[in-house]
mmCIF file with all atom_site columns, C-alpha atoms in Angstrom:
data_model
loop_
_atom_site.group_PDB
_atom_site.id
_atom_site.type_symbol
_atom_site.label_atom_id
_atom_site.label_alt_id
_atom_site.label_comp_id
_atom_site.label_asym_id
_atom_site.label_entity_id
_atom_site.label_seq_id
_atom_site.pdbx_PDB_ins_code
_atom_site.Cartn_x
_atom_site.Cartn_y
_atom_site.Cartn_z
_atom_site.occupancy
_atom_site.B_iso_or_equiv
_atom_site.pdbx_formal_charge
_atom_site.auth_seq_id
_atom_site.auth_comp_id
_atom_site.auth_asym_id
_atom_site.auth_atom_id
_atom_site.pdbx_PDB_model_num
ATOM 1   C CA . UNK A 1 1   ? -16.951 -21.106 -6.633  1.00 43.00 ? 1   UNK A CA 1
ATOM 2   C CA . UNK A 1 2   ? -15.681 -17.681 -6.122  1.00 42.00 ? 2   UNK A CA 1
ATOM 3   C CA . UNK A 1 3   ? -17.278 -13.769 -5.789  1.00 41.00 ? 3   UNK A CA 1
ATOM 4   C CA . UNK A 1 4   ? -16.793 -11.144 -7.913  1.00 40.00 ? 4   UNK A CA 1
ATOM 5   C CA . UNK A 1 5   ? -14.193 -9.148  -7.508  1.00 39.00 ? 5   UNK A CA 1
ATOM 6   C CA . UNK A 1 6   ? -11.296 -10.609 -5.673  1.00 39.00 ? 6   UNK A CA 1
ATOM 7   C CA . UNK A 1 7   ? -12.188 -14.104 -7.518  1.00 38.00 ? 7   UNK A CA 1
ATOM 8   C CA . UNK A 1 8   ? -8.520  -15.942 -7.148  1.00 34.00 ? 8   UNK A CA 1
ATOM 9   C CA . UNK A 1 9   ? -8.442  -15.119 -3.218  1.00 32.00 ? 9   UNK A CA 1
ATOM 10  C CA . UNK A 1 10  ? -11.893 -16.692 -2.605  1.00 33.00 ? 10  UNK A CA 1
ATOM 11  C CA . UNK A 1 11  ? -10.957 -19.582 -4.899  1.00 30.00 ? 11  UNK A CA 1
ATOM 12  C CA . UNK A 1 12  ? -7.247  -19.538 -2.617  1.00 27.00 ? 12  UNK A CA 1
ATOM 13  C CA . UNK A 1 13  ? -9.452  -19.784 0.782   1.00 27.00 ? 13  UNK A CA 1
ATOM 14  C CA . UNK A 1 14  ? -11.431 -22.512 -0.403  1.00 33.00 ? 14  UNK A CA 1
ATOM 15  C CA . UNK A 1 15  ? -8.853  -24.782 -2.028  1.00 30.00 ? 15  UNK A CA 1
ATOM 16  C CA . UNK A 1 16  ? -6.154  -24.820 0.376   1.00 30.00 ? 16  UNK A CA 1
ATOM 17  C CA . UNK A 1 17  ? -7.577  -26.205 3.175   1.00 31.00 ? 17  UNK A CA 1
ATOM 18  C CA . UNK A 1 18  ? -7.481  -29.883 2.265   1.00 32.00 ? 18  UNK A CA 1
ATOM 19  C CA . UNK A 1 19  ? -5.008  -31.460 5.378   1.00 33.00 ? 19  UNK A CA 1
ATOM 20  C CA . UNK A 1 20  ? -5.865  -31.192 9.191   1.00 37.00 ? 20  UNK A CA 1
ATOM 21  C CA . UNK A 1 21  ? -4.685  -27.959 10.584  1.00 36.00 ? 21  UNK A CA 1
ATOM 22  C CA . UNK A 1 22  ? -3.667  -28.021 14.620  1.00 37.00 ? 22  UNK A CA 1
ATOM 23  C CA . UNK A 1 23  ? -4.797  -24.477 15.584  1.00 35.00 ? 23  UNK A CA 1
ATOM 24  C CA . UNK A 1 24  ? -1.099  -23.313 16.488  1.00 36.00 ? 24  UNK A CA 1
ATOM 25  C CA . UNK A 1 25  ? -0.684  -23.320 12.483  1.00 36.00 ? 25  UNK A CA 1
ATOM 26  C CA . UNK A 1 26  ? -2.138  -20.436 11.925  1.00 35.00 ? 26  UNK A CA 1
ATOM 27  C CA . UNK A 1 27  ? -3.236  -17.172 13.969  1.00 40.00 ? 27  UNK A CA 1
ATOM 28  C CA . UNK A 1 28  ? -5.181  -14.105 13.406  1.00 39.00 ? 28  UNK A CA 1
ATOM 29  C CA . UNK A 1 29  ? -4.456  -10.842 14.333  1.00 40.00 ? 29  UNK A CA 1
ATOM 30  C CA . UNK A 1 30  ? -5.152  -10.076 18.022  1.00 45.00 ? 30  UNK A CA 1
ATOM 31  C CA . UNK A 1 31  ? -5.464  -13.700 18.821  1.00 43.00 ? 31  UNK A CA 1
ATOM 32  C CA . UNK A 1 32  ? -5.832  -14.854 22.355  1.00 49.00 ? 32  UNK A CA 1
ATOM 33  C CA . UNK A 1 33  ? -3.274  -17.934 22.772  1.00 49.00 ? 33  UNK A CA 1
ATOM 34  C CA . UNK A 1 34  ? -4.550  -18.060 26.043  1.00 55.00 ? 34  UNK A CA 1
ATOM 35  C CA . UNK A 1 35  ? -8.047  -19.200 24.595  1.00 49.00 ? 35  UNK A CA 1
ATOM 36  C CA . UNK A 1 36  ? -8.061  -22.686 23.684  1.00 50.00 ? 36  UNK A CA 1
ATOM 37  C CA . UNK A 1 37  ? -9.124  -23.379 20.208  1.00 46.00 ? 37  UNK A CA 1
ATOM 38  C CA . UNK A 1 38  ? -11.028 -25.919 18.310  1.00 45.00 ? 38  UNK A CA 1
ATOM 39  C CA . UNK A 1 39  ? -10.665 -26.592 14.828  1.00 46.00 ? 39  UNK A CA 1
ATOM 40  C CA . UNK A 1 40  ? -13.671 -25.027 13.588  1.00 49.00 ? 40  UNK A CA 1
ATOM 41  C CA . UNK A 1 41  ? -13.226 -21.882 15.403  1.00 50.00 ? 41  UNK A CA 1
ATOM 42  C CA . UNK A 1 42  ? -9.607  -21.630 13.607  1.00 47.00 ? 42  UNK A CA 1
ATOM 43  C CA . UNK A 1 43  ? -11.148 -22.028 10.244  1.00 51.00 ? 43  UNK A CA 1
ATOM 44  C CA . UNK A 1 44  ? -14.002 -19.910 11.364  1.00 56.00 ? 44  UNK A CA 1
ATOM 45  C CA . UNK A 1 45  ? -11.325 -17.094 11.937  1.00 64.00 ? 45  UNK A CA 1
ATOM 46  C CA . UNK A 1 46  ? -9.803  -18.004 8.249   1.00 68.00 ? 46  UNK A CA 1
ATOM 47  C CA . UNK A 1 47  ? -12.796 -16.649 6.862   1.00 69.00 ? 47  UNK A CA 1
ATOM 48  C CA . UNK A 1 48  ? -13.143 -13.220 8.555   1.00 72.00 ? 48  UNK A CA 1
ATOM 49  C CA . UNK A 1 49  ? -13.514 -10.488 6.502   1.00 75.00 ? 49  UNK A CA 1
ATOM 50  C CA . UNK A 1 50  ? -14.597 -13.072 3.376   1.00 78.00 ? 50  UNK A CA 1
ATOM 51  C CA . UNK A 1 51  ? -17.090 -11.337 1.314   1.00 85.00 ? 51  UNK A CA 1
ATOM 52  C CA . UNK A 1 52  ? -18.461 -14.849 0.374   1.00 83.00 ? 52  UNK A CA 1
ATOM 53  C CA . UNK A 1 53  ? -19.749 -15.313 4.044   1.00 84.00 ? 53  UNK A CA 1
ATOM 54  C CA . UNK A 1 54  ? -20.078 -11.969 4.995   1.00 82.00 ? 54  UNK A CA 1
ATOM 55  C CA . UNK A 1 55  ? -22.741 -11.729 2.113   1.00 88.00 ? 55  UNK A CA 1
ATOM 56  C CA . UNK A 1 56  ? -23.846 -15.263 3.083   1.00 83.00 ? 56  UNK A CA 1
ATOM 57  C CA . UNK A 1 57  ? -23.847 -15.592 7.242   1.00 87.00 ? 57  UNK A CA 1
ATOM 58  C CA . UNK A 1 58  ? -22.515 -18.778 7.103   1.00 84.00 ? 58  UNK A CA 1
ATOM 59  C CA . UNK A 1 59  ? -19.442 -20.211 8.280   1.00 85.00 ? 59  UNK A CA 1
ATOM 60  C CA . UNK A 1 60  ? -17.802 -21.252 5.359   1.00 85.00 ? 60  UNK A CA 1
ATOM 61  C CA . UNK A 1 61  ? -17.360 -19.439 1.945   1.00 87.00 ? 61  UNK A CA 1
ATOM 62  C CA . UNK A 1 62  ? -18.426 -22.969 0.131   1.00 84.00 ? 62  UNK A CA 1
ATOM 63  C CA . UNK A 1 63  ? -22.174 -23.283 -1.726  1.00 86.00 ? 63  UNK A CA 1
ATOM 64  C CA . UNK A 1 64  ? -23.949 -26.185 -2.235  1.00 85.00 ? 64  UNK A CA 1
ATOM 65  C CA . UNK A 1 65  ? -25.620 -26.953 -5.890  1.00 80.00 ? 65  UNK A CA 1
ATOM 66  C CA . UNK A 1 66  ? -28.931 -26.124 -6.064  1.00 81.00 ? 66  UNK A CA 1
ATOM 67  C CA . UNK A 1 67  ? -29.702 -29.574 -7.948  1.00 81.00 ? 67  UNK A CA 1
ATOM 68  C CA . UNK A 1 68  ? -33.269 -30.012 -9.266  1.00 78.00 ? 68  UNK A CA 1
ATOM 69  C CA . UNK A 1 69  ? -34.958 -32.521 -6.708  1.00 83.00 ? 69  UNK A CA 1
ATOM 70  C CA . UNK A 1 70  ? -32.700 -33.057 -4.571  1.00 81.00 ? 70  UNK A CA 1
ATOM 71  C CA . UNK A 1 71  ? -31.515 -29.415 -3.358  1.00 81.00 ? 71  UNK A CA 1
ATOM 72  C CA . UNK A 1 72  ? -34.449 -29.666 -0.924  1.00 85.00 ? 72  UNK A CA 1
ATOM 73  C CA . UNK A 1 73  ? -35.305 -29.597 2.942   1.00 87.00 ? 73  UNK A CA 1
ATOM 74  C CA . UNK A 1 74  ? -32.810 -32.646 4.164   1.00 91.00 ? 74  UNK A CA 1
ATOM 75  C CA . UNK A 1 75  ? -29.978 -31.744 1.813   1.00 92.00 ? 75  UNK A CA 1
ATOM 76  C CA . UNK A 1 76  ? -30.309 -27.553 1.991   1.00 93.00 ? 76  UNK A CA 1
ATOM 77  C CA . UNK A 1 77  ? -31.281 -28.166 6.351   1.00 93.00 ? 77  UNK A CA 1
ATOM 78  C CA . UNK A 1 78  ? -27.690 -30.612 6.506   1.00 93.00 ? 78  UNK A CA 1
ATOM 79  C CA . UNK A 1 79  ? -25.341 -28.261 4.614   1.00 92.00 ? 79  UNK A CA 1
ATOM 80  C CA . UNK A 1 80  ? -26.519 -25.529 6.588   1.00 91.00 ? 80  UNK A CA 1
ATOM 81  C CA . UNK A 1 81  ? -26.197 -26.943 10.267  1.00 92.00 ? 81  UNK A CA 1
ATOM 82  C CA . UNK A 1 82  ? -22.308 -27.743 8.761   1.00 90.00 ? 82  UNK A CA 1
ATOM 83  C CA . UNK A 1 83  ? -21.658 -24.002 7.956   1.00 88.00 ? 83  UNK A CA 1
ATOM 84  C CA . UNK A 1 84  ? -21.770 -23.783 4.387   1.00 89.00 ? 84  UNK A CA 1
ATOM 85  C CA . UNK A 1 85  ? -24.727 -22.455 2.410   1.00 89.00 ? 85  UNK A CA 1
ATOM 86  C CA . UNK A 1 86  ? -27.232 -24.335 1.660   1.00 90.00 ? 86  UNK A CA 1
ATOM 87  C CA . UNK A 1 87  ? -29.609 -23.432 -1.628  1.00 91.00 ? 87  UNK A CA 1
ATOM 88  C CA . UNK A 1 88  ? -32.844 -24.498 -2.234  1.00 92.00 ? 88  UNK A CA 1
ATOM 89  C CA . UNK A 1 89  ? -34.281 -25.286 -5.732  1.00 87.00 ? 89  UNK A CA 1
ATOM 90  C CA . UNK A 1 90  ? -36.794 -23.922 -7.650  1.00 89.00 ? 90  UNK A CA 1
ATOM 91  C CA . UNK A 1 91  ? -36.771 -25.331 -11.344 1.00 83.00 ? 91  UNK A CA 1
ATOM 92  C CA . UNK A 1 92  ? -40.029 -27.125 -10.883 1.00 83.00 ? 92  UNK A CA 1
ATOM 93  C CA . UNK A 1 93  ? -42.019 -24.073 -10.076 1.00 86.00 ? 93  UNK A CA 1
ATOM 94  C CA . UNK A 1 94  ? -44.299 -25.257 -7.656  1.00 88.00 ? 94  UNK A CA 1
ATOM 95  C CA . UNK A 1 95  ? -45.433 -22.696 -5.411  1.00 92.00 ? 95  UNK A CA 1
ATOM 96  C CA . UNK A 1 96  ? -46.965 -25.342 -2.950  1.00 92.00 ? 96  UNK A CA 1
ATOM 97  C CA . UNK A 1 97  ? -43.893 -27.168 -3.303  1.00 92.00 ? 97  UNK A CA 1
ATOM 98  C CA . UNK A 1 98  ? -41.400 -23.634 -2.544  1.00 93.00 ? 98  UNK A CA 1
ATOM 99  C CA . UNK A 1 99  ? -43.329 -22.827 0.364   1.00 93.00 ? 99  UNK A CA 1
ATOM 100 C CA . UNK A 1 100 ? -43.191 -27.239 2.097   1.00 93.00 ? 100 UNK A CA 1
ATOM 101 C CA . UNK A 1 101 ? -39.455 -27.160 1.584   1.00 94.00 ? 101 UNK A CA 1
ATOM 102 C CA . UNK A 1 102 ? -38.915 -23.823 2.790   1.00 94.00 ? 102 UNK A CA 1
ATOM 103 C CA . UNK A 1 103 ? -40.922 -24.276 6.072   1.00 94.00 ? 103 UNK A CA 1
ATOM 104 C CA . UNK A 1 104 ? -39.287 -27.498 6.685   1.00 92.00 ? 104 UNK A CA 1
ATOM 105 C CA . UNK A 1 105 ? -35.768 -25.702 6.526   1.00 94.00 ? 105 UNK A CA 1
ATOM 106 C CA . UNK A 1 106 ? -36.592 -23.166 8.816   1.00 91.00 ? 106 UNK A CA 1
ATOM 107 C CA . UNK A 1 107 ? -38.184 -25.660 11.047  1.00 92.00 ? 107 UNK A CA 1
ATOM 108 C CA . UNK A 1 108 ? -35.289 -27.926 10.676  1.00 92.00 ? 108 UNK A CA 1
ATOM 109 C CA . UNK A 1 109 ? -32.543 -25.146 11.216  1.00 91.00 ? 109 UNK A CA 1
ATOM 110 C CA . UNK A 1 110 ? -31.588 -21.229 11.987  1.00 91.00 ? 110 UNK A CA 1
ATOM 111 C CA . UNK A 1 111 ? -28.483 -21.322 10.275  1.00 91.00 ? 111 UNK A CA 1
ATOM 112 C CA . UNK A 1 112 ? -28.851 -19.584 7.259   1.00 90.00 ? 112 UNK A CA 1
ATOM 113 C CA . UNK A 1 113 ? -29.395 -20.687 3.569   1.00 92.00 ? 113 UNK A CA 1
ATOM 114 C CA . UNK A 1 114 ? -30.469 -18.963 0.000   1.00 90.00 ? 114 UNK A CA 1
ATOM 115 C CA . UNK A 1 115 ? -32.360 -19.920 -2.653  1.00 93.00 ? 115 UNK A CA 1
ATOM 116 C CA . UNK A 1 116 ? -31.773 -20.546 -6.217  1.00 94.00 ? 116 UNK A CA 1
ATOM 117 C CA . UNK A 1 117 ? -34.058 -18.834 -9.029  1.00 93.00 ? 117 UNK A CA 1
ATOM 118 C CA . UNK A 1 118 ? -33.192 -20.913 -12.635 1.00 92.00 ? 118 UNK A CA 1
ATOM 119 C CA . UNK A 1 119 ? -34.834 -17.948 -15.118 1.00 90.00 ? 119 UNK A CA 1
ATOM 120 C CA . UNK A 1 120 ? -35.083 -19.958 -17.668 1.00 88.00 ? 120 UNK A CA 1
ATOM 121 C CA . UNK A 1 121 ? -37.665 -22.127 -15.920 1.00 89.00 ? 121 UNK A CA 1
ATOM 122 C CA . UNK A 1 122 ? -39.515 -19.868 -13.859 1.00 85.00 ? 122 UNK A CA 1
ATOM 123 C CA . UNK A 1 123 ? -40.342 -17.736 -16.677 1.00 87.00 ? 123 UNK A CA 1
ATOM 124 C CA . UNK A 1 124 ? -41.930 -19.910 -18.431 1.00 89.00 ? 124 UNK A CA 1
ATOM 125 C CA . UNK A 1 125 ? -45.484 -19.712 -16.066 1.00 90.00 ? 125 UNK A CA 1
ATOM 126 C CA . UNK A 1 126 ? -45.015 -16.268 -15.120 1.00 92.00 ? 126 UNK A CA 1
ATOM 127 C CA . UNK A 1 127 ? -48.039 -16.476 -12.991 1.00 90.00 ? 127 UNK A CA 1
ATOM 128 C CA . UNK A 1 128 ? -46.113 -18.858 -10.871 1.00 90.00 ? 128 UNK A CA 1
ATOM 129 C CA . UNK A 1 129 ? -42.797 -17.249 -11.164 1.00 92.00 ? 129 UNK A CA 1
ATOM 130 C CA . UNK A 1 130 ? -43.612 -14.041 -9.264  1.00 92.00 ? 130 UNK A CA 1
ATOM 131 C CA . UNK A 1 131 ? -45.775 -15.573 -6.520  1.00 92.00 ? 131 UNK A CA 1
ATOM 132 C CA . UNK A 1 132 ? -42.843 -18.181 -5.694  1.00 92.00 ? 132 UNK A CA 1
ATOM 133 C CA . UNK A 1 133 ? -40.801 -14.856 -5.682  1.00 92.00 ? 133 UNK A CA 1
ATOM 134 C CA . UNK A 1 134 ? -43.316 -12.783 -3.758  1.00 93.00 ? 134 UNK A CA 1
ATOM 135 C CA . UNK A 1 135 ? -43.708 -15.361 -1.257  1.00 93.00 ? 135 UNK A CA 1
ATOM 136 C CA . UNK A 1 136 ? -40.009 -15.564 -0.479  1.00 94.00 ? 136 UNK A CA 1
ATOM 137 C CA . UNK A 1 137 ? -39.318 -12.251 -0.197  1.00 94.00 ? 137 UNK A CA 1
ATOM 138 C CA . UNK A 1 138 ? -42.512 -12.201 2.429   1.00 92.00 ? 138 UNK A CA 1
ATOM 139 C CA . UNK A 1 139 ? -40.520 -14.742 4.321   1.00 90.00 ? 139 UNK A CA 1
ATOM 140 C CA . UNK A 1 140 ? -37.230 -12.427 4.663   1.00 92.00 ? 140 UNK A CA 1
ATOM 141 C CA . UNK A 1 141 ? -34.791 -13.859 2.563   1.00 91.00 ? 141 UNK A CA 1
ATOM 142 C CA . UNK A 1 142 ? -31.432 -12.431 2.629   1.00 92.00 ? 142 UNK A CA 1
ATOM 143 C CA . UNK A 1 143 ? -29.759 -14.241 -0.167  1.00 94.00 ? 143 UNK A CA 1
ATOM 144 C CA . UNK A 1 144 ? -30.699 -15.805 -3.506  1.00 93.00 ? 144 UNK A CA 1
ATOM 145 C CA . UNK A 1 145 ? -28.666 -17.097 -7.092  1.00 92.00 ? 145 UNK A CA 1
ATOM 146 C CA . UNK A 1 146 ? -29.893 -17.016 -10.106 1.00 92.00 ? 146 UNK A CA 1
ATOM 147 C CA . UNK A 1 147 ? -28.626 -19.185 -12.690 1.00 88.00 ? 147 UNK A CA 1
ATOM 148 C CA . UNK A 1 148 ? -29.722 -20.455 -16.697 1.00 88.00 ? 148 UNK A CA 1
ATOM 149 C CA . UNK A 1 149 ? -30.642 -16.848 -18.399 1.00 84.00 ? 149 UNK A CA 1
ATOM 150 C CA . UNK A 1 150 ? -30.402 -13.186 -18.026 1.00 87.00 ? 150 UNK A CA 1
ATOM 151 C CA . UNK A 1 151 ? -30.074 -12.315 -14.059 1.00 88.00 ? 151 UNK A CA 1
ATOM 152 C CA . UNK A 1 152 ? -31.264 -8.814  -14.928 1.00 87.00 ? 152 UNK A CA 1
ATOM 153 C CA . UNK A 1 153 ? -34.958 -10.438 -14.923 1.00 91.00 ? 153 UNK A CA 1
ATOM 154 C CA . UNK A 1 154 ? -34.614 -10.916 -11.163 1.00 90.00 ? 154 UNK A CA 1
ATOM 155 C CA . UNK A 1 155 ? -31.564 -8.571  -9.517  1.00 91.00 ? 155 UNK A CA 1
ATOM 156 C CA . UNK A 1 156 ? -33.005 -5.280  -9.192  1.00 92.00 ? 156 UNK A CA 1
ATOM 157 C CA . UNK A 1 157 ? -36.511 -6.636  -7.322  1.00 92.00 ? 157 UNK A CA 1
ATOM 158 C CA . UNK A 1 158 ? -34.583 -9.084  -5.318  1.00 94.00 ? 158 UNK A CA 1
ATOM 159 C CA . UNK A 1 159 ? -31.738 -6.183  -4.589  1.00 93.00 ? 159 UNK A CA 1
ATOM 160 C CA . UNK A 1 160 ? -34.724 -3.076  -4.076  1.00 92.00 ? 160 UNK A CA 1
ATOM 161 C CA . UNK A 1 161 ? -35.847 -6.057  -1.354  1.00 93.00 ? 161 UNK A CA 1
ATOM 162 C CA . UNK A 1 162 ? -32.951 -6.057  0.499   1.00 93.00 ? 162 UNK A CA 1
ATOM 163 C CA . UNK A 1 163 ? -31.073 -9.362  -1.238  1.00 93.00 ? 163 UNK A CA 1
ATOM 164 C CA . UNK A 1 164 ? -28.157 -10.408 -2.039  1.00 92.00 ? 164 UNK A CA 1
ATOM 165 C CA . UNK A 1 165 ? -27.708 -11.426 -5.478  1.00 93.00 ? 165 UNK A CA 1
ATOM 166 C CA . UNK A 1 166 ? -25.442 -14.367 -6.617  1.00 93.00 ? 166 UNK A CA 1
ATOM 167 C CA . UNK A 1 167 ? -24.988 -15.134 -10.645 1.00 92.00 ? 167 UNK A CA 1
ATOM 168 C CA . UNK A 1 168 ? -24.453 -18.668 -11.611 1.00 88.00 ? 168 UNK A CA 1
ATOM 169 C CA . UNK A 1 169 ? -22.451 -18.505 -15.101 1.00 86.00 ? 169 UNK A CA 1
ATOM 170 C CA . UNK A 1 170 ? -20.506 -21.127 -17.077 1.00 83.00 ? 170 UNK A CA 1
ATOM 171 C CA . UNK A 1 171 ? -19.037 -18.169 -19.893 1.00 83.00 ? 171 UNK A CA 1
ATOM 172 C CA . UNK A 1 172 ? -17.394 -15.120 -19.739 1.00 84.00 ? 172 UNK A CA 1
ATOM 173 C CA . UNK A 1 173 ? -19.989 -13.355 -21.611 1.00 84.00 ? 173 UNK A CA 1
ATOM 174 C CA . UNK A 1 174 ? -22.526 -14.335 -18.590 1.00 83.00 ? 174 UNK A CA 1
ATOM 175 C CA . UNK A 1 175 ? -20.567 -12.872 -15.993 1.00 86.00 ? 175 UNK A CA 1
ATOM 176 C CA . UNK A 1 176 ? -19.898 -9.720  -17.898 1.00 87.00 ? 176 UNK A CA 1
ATOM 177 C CA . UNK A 1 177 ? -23.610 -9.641  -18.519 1.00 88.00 ? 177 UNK A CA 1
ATOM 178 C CA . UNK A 1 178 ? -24.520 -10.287 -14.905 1.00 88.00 ? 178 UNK A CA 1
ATOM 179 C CA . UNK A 1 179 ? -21.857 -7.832  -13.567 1.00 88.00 ? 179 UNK A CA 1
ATOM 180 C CA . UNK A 1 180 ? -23.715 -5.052  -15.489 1.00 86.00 ? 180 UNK A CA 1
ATOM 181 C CA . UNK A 1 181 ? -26.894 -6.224  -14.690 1.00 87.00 ? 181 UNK A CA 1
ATOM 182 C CA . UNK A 1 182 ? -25.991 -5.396  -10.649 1.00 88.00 ? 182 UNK A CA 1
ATOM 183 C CA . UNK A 1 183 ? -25.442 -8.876  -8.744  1.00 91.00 ? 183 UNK A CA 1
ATOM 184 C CA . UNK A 1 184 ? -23.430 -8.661  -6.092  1.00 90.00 ? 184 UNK A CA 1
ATOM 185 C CA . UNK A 1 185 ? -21.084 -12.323 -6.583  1.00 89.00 ? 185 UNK A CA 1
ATOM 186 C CA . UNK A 1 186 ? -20.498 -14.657 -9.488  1.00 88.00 ? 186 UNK A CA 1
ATOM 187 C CA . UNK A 1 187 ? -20.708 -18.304 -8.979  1.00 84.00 ? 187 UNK A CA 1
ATOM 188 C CA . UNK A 1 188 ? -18.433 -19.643 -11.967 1.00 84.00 ? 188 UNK A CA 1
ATOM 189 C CA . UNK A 1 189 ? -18.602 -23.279 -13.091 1.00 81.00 ? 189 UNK A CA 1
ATOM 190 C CA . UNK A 1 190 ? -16.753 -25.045 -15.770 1.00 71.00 ? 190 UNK A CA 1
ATOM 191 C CA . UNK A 1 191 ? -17.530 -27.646 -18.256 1.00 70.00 ? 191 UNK A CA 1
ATOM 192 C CA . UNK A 1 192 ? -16.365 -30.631 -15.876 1.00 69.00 ? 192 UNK A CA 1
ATOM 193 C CA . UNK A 1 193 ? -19.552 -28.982 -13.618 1.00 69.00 ? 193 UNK A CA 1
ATOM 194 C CA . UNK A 1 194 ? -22.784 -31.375 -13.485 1.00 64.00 ? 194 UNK A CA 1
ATOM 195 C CA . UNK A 1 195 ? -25.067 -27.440 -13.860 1.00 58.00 ? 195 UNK A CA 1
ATOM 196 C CA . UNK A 1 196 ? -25.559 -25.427 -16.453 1.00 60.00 ? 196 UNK A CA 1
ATOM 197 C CA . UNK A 1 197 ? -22.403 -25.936 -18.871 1.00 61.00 ? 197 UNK A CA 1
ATOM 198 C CA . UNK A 1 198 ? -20.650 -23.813 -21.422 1.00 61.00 ? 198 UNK A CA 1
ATOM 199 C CA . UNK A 1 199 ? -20.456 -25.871 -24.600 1.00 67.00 ? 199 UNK A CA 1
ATOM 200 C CA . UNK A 1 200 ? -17.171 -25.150 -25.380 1.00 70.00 ? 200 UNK A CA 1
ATOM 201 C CA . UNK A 1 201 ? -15.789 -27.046 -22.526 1.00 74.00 ? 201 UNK A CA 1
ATOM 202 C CA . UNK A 1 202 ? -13.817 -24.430 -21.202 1.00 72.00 ? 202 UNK A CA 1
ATOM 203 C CA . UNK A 1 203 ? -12.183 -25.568 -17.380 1.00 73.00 ? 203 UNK A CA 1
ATOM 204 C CA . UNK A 1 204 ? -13.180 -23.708 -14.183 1.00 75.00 ? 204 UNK A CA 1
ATOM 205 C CA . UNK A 1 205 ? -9.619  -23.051 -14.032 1.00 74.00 ? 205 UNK A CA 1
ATOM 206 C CA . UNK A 1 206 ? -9.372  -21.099 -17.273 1.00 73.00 ? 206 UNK A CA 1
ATOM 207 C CA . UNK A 1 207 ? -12.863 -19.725 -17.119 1.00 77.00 ? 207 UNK A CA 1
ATOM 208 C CA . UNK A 1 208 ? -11.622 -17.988 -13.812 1.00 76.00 ? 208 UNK A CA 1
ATOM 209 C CA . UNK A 1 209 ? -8.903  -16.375 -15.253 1.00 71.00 ? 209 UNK A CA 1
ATOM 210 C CA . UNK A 1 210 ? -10.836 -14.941 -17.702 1.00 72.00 ? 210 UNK A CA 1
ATOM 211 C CA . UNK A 1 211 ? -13.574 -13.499 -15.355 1.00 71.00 ? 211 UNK A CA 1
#
């Protein structure tokens, strides 16, 4: 996962934190020694000035798949409380369905989390498609992805609202499309990525370099 631009320092951030970490390893400027530290407030302070969470609110500059069926209330609600951001799924289309999960997060949690908006299947009841989309902008969203199709469907309503826009992409050609369509962040997944996949099996790795 990384934002657009700046992708190889987001992708740094999130890969290099893989042993324990006593807080005297590291220190931001203008930090207190005095203060005692935990661990999470040291990686907190990692992140500062991270477009990825400042876009976001949470903690941690790390997303969770929106997964059809299971990105819902008890998945999105526990990645949330843990600081990353959780996403909740809409590629059933279900109205009724939208507003249960959503109500349960919020009931569950006020740490924040996004939403997910697959084009490719909410276009195809368009009906349904803008009331799931009307309702969640009623309910003050802050930050949605979009992911499987053209994002320019969805960006400029969701941005004229006040959103932040995420693209999900597995080519180049999708992130170059989604960068001109206005989003402000690229999600980029390779071929060896259980989503939406690139048939020409290109690696995260090299698909970032491209982007």
């Amino acid at each position: 996962m990384t934002s657009w631009p700046g992708a190889r320092r987001s992708v740094a951030l999130l890969l290099v934190d893989h042993t324990p970490m006593s807080a005297t390893e590291w220190r931001a400027p203008g930090h207190d020694p005095s203060r005692p530290q935990s661990r999470c407030d040291t990686t907190t302070i990692m992140f500062d000035g991270n477009r990825v969470t400042a876009h976001t609110r949470s903690r941690y500059p790390i997303f969770q798949s929106p997964m059809t069926w299971i990105a819902r209330a008890p998945l999105v609600t526990a990645v949330s409380k843990a600081g990353a951001m959780g996403l909740l799924e809409n590629s059933i289309r279900d109205l009724a369905v939208t507003k249960r999960e959503f109500t349960d997060i919020r009931a569950a949690t006020n740490q924040p989390f996004g939403v997910n908006l697959p084009i490719r299947y909410m276009q195809m009841d368009p009906k349904e498609e803008r009331a799931i989309i009307d309702w969640l902008l009623g309910q003050g969203i802050h930050f949605a992805t979009t992911s499987a199709g053209d994002p320019t469907r969805y960006t400029r309503l969701l941005k004229d609202a006040g959103v932040t826009v995420y693209h999900a992409t597995a080519t180049l050609r999708g992130a170059i499309k989604a960068v001109d369509a206005g989003v402000d962040g690229l999600i980029v997944e390779g071929a060896e990525s259980a989503g939406i996949r690139n048939p020409e099996e290109v690696h995260t790795f090299a698909l970032l370099q491209a982007v």
